[in-house]
Amino acid sequence: MRKLIRGGTVVNASESATADVLVDGETVVGVGRFDGVDAEVIDATGCFVLPGAIDNHTHLSMPFGGTWSADDYDTGTRAAAAGGTTCIVDFALQMHRGGLRSSLEEWMGRAEGAAHVDYGFHMAITNADAATIADMSSMVDEGITSFKVFLAYPNVLMVTDDQYLAVLERARDLEALTMVHCENGHAIAHLVSKALAAGQTDPIHHALTRPETMEAEATGRAVRLAGFAGAPVFVVHVSCKAAADEIIRARAAGARAYGETCIQYLFNSVDDLRRPGFEGARYVCSPPLRDAANQPHLWDALRLDHLQIVSTDHCPFNDEQKRLGLGDFSKIPNGLAAIQHRLPMLWEHGVRAGRLSPNRVVEITSTAVARMFGLERKGWIGAGADADIVVFDPARRHVFSCATSLMNVDYDIYEGREVAGSPRLTLSRGTVVWDDGRICTRPGHGQYVRRAVFDARRL
Amino acid sequence: MRKLIRGGTVVNASESATADVLVDGETVVGVGRFDGVDAEVIDATGCFVLPGAIDNHTHLSMPFGGTWSADDYDTGTRAAAAGGTTCIVDFALQMHRGGLRSSLEEWMGRAEGAAHVDYGFHMAITNADAATIADMSSMVDEGITSFKVFLAYPNVLMVTDDQYLAVLERARDLEALTMVHCENGHAIAHLVSKALAAGQTDPIHHALTRPETMEAEATGRAVRLAGFAGAPVFVVHVSCKAAADEIIRARAAGARAYGETCIQYLFNSVDDLRRPGFEGARYVCSPPLRDAANQPHLWDALRLDHLQIVSTDHCPFNDEQKRLGLGDFSKIPNGLAAIQHRLPMLWEHGVRAGRLSPNRVVEITSTAVARMFGLERKGWIGAGADADIVVFDPARRHVFSCATSLMNVDYDIYEGREVAGSPRLTLSRGTVVWDDGRICTRPGHGQYVRRAVFDARRL
Amino acid sequence: MRKLIRGGTVVNASESATADVLVDGETVVGVGRFDGVDAEVIDATGCFVLPGAIDNHTHLSMPFGGTWSADDYDTGTRAAAAGGTTCIVDFALQMHRGGLRSSLEEWMGRAEGAAHVDYGFHMAITNADAATIADMSSMVDEGITSFKVFLAYPNVLMVTDDQYLAVLERARDLEALTMVHCENGHAIAHLVSKALAAGQTDPIHHALTRPETMEAEATGRAVRLAGFAGAPVFVVHVSCKAAADEIIRARAAGARAYGETCIQYLFNSVDDLRRPGFEGARYVCSPPLRDAANQPHLWDALRLDHLQIVSTDHCPFNDEQKRLGLGDFSKIPNGLAAIQHRLPMLWEHGVRAGRLSPNRVVEITSTAVARMFGLERKGWIGAGADADIVVFDPARRHVFSCATSLMNVDYDIYEGREVAGSPRLTLSRGTVVWDDGRICTRPGHGQYVRRAVFDARRL
Amino acid sequence: MRKLIRGGTVVNASESATADVLVDGETVVGVGRFDGVDAEVIDATGCFVLPGAIDNHTHLSMPFGGTWSADDYDTGTRAAAAGGTTCIVDFALQMHRGGLRSSLEEWMGRAEGAAHVDYGFHMAITNADAATIADMSSMVDEGITSFKVFLAYPNVLMVTDDQYLAVLERARDLEALTMVHCENGHAIAHLVSKALAAGQTDPIHHALTRPETMEAEATGRAVRLAGFAGAPVFVVHVSCKAAADEIIRARAAGARAYGETCIQYLFNSVDDLRRPGFEGARYVCSPPLRDAANQPHLWDALRLDHLQIVSTDHCPFNDEQKRLGLGDFSKIPNGLAAIQHRLPMLWEHGVRAGRLSPNRVVEITSTAVARMFGLERKGWIGAGADADIVVFDPARRHVFSCATSLMNVDYDIYEGREVAGSPRLTLSRGTVVWDDGRICTRPGHGQYVRRAVFDARRL
């Protein structure tokens, strides 16, 4: 049975048009006027019909600081679909020296049969020994075409610059993309020690001990070493002007350097960490939330394509988990719950506020993500594309709240904030996952997606 | 009667797909699989189906240095169509103080009933007196939403910085885009005088007296004054790294500064001006052709969207006209014939050479041009778009030559060069203009296009 | 009869020492311990013994806007000596097309027999026609080794960029230094017109119509064209960070670009132009006084030698003269009275405030000035130098006031401000000019100084 | 008995004069004309009389890679004096965790009674544990007011960024200067491993595995972290434009960042490492010698004060020692013998070649060194200064050679090269050390110099 999404405004990255979208099975087969077609009709009059958003930065069922992020692949992807996200690329994390295979299997196992939307994996390398480097090609064979390293979190996740360089070189040879968390781990460790020794234990000190300089320094180092290796590089979660400027500088010199920011850096600020009680702990993530003066620069960077993507870095922890850091901010699990909120927030504050066109919002949440990470059948609405589609109703008012959130967290960082529009319907490969308040799929609808190798010419 | 372009690879700026394109009258009504549709079928198997290219920088029937550019709106648009260009935005030139209306009418009169593809106009302001500034709004009313000024050619076309600023401010208020030719006219005049006084009269001295510094200086000045005025600005024909760097620097700081290069700066160099006899005169344009070392940087700038467009600055003169500058390079009419060559050259040296994707070539020759200059129904293939379509056959070998050129010039700057692919069919609003070697339309098929106001969010 | 300045701290640009200074006639013949020497002893115990300050930017008896600057070479140099300045380089101004000679003679005539300290001239070129360019060598023959042009004041003083380039090239060939007033004259004229048309006539609009951008743009243009010409360039009266940054950028790339600021940009701000009544007019100069946020950057630039000199741009007008601009700020004569105030103000706010060492104050007011402008026997205290010496008493309290000013102006811009130290004694070529409140010389003591050609290696 | 150096041209950093220099005991007591003075006369007619050069970067009796640098404090300072250097600041190296005292004593012991010219020490911190940080104040008490860290040589000398930051903060509080060797140790280790694994064992691979990027990256990081700490920083041995540019960028933003280059980076290049046989090993130092295209930029940086000092990094090894690295370039002891060569080479290629004035050569080899490192009585010739004086004869031809070298090395890197002038006489605190080919002092004449704390205003 075919579906016809009728009468909406189809918004792709580079054009908009009033048109019908014809879906046959899992695939879009036509965009245009289809008057006498035999198909189940979905009326999209007055709505925007968007390619499903793709979130390339999520951490579901992720071990961190002695606990686990609170969303698994079931709850996390329900929330994703409710927010208009039809594909995620999650991070598998190397847990053992000497290779990557077993870690991938662990993550694959957790996701299998659980997800409501499609998913892929990046592989985060935490120990770039020779065997691990050698194992990178087998990851690419599995469709894992991006690798991440951390320049932060010494003794836990951080790699030294020799390891980073080894990853860059091998990824380059495999036509894979290297992603990098840019904060100077050692310098931050020094500042954290000083703060704790001085009795500065509250959540705000998480931000004060991870200053912008340390992100900017590591970003500059990361793009420079990538340039040396002749490898493309993607800087994750750029939080501030100083860091963005390093990417801009590299690109001005012709480098294949790319970056994303996340919604929390556009909509939250360091002031959130000063909230009374221990509420500030909810806003602890790394890099930390910054002075709000950075936000206009991040919008500019998105407008001018200095940054290409907005993701969420979704990594939720409940209040109880956050309380692991009571009396020692350095023990607060890092992460915010945001997977459901990206598209409504960007539409409200991007499109409605006049900062970005609907097309650009589609580009930074879907099209560019698909191109960057090799999701060949996703990121646009057109013949041949996966029927990952969102019917976004600009008049479907939404109030953010624990009550309306499908995320498995006992608070909401935007509690009580309201937006004018939100997704009414979300299709994943032709199947309705989210229908105006209800999840319609069973766990396991979402499938693993093999990703194509990196090609800078797509960007 | 509808047309169905069947089986080709439809290439838009942000995606490609194998699909049919259904055209009803002047408009695309669907892209997808259309199996039982009643329509004239155009077989595009093995071909790319592209949105028609748009050339935003042409000078047809243009008075310059006591003569006229050799192509009129008939011959020029025939050549355009043969090269896959289905729309041009030509420059009307203010000829009289005190207003713009009569100049527009003059240009409108020349174009009317002559063109084979659609056309619009920019208005070039050469005397920004108060009445002229006041008249700008009437241009916008006519769909002329971009204005050009020259910082070069003192006493002929050049405006002083007060005039430039007045144009920027008024254009900003009218939501129009200011375009600017960036060379320091006075400084160049000094260098030209010195050269002529020293008996340096050959064509090469055209280039030597217009050094990169003078373009870079004027570019820096232009984007800075635009930033001061809070006005968007488009730098035409960026020829070298030093000038591109000024745009990059402005954009790095968040400015709404844009730029194009032209094919001659990608494929020709200053060495062409040293050709024996007076052949170098054929390659005289301003800014002049540069050292070839600039070319990789221009490709980089296109790849990273530091420059958004490749146009032609088509302004052809025959050898006899060029000989006006025998014995005095400063009297050589400025301009090259290139309107027919853009798409085949960019496909060969961009796509086939691995520098750019087909999508990016579509973007820089069509989609971005349409967005930049407010051509709302052009620049992509999809429901609702004008059926301006090129069937580009990657196996249709083409040899550049006076013999194969439809341009009204008695030589060809790429004579004898060969490319693997070229346009087989060009449709303008649903009508076949170019069919594998033959022009099928009569003069007048092409119509004037009113353009929408500028919106930076489209870019 | 010899003089022995005994027991002070001799401060040169690169070292300080407690030592005696032995003067024989007009010249220093030794610095050290001179116990049994037969000489008139000047006790300098507890004082600093400084090389006389040199002011390279003064306008005495200068015609401007239909009036004359209020100090002539007698009154102006009295005030200079009282403030510790023992040499000035004033601006002669080309008054006629076709050459410079008559203008120099006019200025020479006004200065001759009038001055109390030595003086030289720069020649300001306002019309760089061929005869004028040819005449530059005769200026160098007279010891005029620096030429100034204005990129501001169209139709009055401004040269176009071709003229500027001609001056740069000729100066380079003559080993002379080109000085340049950097503001975009045309763009400012536009802003002035708009303001007046809008009824914005108060002094503050002088500043608002000459924004930092226009100085920065012209500075960038000036250093770039100088770089093109291979000529050294000196930017006068840098008022703001944006302009200083252009010099810094040029120097970072290896250019021979230099600059000064003036004391008013360190100690006054745009707020002074908002003073009630017409008092703001006293603070009208060009470039205008800026937002105080620029001041720390100017101090930084001085500390790091990005700027090499602090001068005064002394160009005094009485209230009555300022009132020429009542109802039209553009008619207010431009200039402040500052020639007497530089050294005490810099000592107080530079040395005493901990920003600069005594050595650096000597360097930026004397040593670097002498090197920049070819005053071979001035700028330091040592054997062979002119005995231009200041005994600066750090405990000689001074209150700025019309009552204590020797300048020929009926107000003082620092009225009532107090500093801890000031010059007790000023010697010019061995003769005491200023002795603790009294001028001891007759007009004519000061002599014309021929200056050596420019040599970048001195700097 | 007093000494009178008569009739030479006394060259200080900011002026030159023909004058006599009167020395009483260890101190200069006067500069000027001293006709009837009772003193031993040293005729300096036709010569330049310079303040003794100071070499702030030497490694005498230094353990490295299982061997010792070949010059001790006797031979090394003889050579220094012969080359016009009258003071060195050598590096003491922390040899044990938990403090600095014992290491200082070890170095003090080796130097005591051995040197012919005065000496001080920097303390190199290789393990910045808490006890070591605490011990820094005791070093300052001893007159050790500069500390060095290495960002290169992991597992041997390198500190991590947390340690570097701890040193910066403590040094800042003690008003001491932090010096830093900038190369990315980890990244280089990776490149070295790859090279050795590929059988690339020759000396040239020392250079190829330490590319400019790795120095530039570490330099950028070093100045940025120093800026964060609010601490002044001195980058040692800047070898290339890319690294210098990082310092320039920091200074352009107002940072207290300083740097030196060494003569080998001005006069040698990477090509020296390609010399046949194992001769290339003689030229192995870190950072390595670079492509000669860097040299003009280093000269520019010296001319414009972007770099403030030229030192030698003297660290000599004989051929036999260099052969420790036969078959494995990474085992070649790092260092060149240059302590004797600095002044003659800079005079020849700086002054005689027209690049620098005699004053600037004095500044970068003596005056600025004294100011940077708190040698209060050294760095100029004037009353009150130590009588560290060089009579430099511009006509005293010198041929570099093992035969004329006093350095304890069995080859000379400039063997056979000739310069027009050289030091004829070197005085250390009034005593002749070097007299036209002969060392006149006994070991122990040179004394330890306590240095004053750092003061940015001196620079």
Coordinates of C-alpha atoms in Angstrom, one line a residue, chain A residues 160-163 165-166 169 172 184 186-191 194 208 211 213-214 216-217 220-221 224-225 228 242 246 249, chain D residues 160-163 165-166 169 172 184 186-191 194 208 211 213-214 216-217 220-221 224-225 228 242 246 249:
Chain A
T160 CA 47.7 11.4 23.6
D161 CA 48.6 13.3 20.4
D162 CA 50.5 10.4 19.0
Q163 CA 47.5 8.2 19.2
L165 CA 47.7 11.2 14.8
A166 CA 47.7 7.5 14.3
E169 CA 46.3 8.7 9.4
R172 CA 42.4 9.0 6.1
N184 CA 42.8 20.1 26.9
H186 CA 45.6 17.7 31.3
A187 CA 45.2 21.4 31.8
I188 CA 41.6 21.0 32.9
A189 CA 42.7 18.3 35.4
H190 CA 45.0 20.9 36.9
L191 CA 42.2 23.4 37.3
K194 CA 43.0 23.4 42.3
L208 CA 34.8 27.4 35.7
P211 CA 37.3 27.5 30.4
T213 CA 40.6 28.7 26.3
M214 CA 41.0 25.0 26.9
A216 CA 39.9 26.6 21.8
E217 CA 43.4 25.4 22.4
G220 CA 43.3 24.5 17.3
R221 CA 45.6 21.6 18.0
R224 CA 46.3 21.6 12.8
L225 CA 47.3 18.0 13.4
F228 CA 49.3 17.8 8.9
A242 CA 36.9 31.0 20.6
E246 CA 39.8 27.9 15.2
R249 CA 40.7 29.8 10.6
Chain D
T160 CA 52.3 17.6 30.5
D161 CA 50.1 20.6 30.1
D162 CA 48.9 20.5 33.7
Q163 CA 52.5 20.7 34.9
L165 CA 50.3 25.4 33.8
A166 CA 51.4 24.8 37.4
E169 CA 51.1 30.1 37.7
R172 CA 53.8 34.4 37.6
N184 CA 54.7 18.4 20.3
H186 CA 53.9 12.9 21.6
A187 CA 53.2 13.6 17.9
I188 CA 56.9 13.6 17.1
A189 CA 57.3 10.3 18.9
H190 CA 54.7 8.9 16.6
L191 CA 56.5 10.1 13.5
K194 CA 57.0 5.3 11.9
L208 CA 61.7 15.1 8.8
P211 CA 58.1 19.0 11.1
T213 CA 53.8 22.0 12.2
M214 CA 54.7 20.3 15.5
A216 CA 54.0 25.7 15.6
E217 CA 51.3 23.8 17.3
G220 CA 50.5 28.2 19.9
R221 CA 49.6 26.1 22.8
R224 CA 47.8 30.5 24.8
L225 CA 48.1 28.7 28.1
F228 CA 45.3 32.1 30.3
A242 CA 55.1 29.1 11.4
E246 CA 52.2 32.1 16.8
R249 CA 49.7 36.6 16.8

